[in-house]
XYZ file of N, CA and C in Angstrom:
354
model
N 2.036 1.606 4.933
C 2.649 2.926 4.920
C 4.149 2.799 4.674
N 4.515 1.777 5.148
C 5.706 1.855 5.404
C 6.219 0.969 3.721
N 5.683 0.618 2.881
C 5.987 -0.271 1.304
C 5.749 1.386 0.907
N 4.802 2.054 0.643
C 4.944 3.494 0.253
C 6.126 4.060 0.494
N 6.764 4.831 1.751
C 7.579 5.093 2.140
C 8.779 4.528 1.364
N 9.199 3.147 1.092
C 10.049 2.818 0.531
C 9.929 3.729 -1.156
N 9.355 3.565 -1.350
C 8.904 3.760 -2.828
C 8.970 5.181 -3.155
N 8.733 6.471 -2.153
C 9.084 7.904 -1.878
C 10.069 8.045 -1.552
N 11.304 6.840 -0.712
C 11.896 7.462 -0.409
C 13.000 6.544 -0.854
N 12.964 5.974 -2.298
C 13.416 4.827 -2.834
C 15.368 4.838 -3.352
N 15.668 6.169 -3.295
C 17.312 6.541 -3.414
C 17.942 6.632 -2.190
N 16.936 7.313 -1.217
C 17.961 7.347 -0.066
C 17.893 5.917 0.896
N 16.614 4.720 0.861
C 16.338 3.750 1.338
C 17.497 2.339 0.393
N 17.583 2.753 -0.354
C 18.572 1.914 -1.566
C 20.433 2.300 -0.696
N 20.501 3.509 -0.585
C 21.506 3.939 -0.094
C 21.809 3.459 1.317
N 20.754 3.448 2.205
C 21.023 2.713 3.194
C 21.260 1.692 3.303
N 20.290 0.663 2.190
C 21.043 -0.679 2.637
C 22.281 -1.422 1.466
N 23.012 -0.038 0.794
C 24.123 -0.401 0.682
C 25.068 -0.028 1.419
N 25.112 1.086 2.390
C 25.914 1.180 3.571
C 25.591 0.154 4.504
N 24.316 -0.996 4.614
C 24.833 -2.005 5.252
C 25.646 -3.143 4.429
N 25.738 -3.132 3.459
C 26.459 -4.169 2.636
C 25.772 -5.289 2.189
N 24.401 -4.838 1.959
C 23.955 -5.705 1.258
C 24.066 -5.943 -0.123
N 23.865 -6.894 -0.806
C 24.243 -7.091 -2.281
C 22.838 -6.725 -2.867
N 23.103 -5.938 -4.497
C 22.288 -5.950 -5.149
C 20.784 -5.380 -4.199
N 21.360 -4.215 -3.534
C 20.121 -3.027 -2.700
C 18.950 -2.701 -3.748
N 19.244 -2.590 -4.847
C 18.128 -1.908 -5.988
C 17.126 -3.240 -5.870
N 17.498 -4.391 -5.900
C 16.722 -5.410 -6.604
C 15.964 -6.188 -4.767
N 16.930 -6.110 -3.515
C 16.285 -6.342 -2.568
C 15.139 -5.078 -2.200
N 15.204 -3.799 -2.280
C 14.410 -2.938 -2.288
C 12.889 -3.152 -2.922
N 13.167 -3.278 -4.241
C 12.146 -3.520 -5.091
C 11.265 -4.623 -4.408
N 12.360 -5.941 -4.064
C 11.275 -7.290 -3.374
C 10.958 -6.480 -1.990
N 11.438 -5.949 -1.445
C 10.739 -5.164 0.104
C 9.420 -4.747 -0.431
N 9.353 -3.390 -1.423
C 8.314 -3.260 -1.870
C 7.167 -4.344 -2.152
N 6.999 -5.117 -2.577
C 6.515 -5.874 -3.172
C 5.884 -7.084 -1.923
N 6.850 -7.220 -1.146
C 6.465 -8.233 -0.270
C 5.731 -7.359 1.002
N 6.394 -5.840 1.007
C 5.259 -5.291 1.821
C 3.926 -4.615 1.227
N 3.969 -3.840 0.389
C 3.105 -3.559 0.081
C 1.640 -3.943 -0.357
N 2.394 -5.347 -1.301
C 1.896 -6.199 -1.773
C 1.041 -6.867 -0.796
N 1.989 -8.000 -0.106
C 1.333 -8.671 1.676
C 0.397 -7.753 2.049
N 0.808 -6.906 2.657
C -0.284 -5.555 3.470
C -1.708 -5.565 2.830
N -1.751 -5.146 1.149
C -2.863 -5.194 0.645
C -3.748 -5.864 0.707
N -2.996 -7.830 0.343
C -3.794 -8.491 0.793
C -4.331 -8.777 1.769
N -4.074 -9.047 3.258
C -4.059 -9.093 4.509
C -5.381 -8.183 4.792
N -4.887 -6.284 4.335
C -5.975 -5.754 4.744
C -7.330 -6.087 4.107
N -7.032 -6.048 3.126
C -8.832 -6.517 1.934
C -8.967 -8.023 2.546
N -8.379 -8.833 3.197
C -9.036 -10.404 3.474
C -8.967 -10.748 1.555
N -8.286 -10.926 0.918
C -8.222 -10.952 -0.188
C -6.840 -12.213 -1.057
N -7.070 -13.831 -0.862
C -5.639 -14.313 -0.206
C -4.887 -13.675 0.616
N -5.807 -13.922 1.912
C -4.782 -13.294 3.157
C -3.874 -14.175 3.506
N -3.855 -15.517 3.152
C -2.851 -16.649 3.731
C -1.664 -16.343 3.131
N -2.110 -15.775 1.658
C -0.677 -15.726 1.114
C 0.045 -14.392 1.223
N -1.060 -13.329 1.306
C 0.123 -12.289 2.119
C 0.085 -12.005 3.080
N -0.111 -12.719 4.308
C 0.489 -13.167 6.033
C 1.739 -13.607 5.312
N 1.918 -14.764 4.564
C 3.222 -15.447 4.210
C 4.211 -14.554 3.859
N 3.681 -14.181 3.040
C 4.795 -12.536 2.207
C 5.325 -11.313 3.650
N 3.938 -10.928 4.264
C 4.894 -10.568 5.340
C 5.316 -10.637 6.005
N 5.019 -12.378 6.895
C 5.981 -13.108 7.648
C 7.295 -13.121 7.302
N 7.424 -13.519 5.974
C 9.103 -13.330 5.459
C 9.501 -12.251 5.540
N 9.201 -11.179 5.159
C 9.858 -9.677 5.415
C 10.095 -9.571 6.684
N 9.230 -9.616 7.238
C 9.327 -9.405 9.186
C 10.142 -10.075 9.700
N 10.432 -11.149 9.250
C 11.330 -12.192 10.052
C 12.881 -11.426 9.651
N 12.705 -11.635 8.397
C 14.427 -10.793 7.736
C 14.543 -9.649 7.817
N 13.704 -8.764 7.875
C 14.244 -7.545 8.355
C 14.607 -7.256 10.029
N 13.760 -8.128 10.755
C 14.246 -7.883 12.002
C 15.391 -8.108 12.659
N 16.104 -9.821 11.729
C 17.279 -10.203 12.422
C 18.485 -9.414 11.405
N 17.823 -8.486 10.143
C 19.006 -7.474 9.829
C 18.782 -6.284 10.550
N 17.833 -5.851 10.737
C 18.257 -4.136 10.920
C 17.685 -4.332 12.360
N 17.312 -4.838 13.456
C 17.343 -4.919 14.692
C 17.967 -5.893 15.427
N 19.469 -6.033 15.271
C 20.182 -6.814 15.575
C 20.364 -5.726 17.090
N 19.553 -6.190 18.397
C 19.718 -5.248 19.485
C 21.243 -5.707 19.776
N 21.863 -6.945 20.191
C 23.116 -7.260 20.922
C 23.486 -6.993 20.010
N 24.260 -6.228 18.928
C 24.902 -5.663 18.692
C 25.312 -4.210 19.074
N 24.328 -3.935 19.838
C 24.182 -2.463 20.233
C 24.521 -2.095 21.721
N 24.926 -0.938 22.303
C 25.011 -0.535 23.547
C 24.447 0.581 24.072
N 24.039 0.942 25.443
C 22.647 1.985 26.007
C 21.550 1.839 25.514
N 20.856 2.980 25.240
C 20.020 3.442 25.024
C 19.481 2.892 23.380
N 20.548 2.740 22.311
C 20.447 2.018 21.136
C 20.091 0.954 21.244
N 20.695 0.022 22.416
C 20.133 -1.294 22.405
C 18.805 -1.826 22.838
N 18.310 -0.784 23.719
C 17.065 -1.135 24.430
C 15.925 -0.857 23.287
N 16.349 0.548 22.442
C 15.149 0.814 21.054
C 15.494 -0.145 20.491
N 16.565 -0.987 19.878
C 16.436 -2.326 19.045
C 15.948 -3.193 19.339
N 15.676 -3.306 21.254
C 15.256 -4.622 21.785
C 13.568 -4.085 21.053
N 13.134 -3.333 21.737
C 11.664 -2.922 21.626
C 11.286 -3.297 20.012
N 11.841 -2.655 19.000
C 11.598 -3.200 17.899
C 12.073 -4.807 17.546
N 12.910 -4.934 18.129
C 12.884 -6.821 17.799
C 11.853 -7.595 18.237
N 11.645 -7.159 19.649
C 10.206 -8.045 20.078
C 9.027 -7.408 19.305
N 8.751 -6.053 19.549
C 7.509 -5.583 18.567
C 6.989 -6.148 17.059
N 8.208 -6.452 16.804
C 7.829 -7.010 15.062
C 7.982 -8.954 15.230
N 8.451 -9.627 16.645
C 7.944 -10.837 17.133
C 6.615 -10.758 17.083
N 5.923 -10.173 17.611
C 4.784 -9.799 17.785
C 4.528 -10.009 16.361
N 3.945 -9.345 15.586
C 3.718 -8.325 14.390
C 3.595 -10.092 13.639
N 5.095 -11.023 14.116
C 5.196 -12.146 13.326
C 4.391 -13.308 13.918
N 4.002 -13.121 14.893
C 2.823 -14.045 15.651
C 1.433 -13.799 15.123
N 0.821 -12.487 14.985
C 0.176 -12.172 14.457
C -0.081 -12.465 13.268
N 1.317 -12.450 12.319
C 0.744 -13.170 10.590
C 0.482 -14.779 10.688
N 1.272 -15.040 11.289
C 1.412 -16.929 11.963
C -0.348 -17.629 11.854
N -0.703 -16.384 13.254
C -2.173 -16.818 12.988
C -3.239 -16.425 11.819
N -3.092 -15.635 10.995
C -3.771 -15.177 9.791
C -3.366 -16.272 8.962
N -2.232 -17.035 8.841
C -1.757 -17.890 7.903
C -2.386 -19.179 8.316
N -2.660 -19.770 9.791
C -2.971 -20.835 10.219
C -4.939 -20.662 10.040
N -5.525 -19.374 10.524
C -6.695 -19.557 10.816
C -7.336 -17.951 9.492
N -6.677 -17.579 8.625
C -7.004 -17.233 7.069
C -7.632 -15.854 8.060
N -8.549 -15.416 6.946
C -8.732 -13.757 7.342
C -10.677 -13.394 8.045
N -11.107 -14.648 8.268
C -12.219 -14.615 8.836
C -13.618 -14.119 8.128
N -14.337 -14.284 8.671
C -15.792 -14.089 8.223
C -15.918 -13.291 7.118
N -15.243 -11.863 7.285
C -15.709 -10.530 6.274
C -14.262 -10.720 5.340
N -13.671 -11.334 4.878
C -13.131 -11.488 4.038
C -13.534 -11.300 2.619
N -13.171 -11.006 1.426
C -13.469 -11.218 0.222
C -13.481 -12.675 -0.308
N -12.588 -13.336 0.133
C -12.305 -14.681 -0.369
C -13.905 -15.740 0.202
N -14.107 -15.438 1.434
C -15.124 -16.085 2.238
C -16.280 -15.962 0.826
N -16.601 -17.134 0.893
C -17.985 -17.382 -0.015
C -19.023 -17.028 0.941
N -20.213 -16.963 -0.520
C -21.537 -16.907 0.420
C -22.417 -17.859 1.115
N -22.071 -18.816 0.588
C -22.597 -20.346 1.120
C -22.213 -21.088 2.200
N -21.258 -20.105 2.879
C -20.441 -20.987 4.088
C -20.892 -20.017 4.938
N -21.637 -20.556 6.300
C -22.216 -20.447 7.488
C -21.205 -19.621 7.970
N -21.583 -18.486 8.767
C -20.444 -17.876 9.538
C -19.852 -18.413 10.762
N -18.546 -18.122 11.112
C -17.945 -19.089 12.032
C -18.526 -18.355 13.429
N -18.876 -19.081 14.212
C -19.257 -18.542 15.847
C -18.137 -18.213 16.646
């Protein structure tokens, strides 16, 4: 939802992360797209899920230590940054194991000749 979102909301999401000062926003945008949307697809279909766990391990990891930098923050801002910094820890544990142990039984990739795992 959220690689869509970029993509609807692709002038004012470009705009934001040149008010953070990132370089070349049009062309990191585009790879956001791509590494989420993209990742997501695969992941959900079990479809090379190893390789997009990988794709959105990298997004997750870099977007969290840019745009949820909590100690940078004070009150009430910092505690919603904490929640999203650990939440998307999470989120990155979760691809960790899709990447280590692939997308399981009902996968597309899973052949038919291989016994299902118990």
């Amino acid at each position: 939802i959220a690689g869509i979102q970029k993509i609807t909301q692709y002038h004012s999401m470009t705009g934001t992360l040149q008010q953070m000062g990132l370089p070349s926003s049009q062309w990191l945008l585009i790879l956001a797209i791509i590494f989420e949307l993209g990742g997501g697809l695969l992941v959900f279909f079990g479809w090379f899920a190893r390789f997009g766990a990988i794709l959105l391990f990298v997004f997750v990891v870099v977007a969290t230590f840019l745009f949820h930098s909590f100690w940078t923050f004070q009150g009430a801002a910092m505690v919603n940054q904490m929640q999203h910094f650990f939440k998307n820890l999470s989120i990155a544990g979760a691809l960790l194991y899709i990447m280590a142990f692939g997308a399981g039984n009902y996968a597309f990739t899973r052949r038919k000749y291989k016994e299902p795992i118990a």
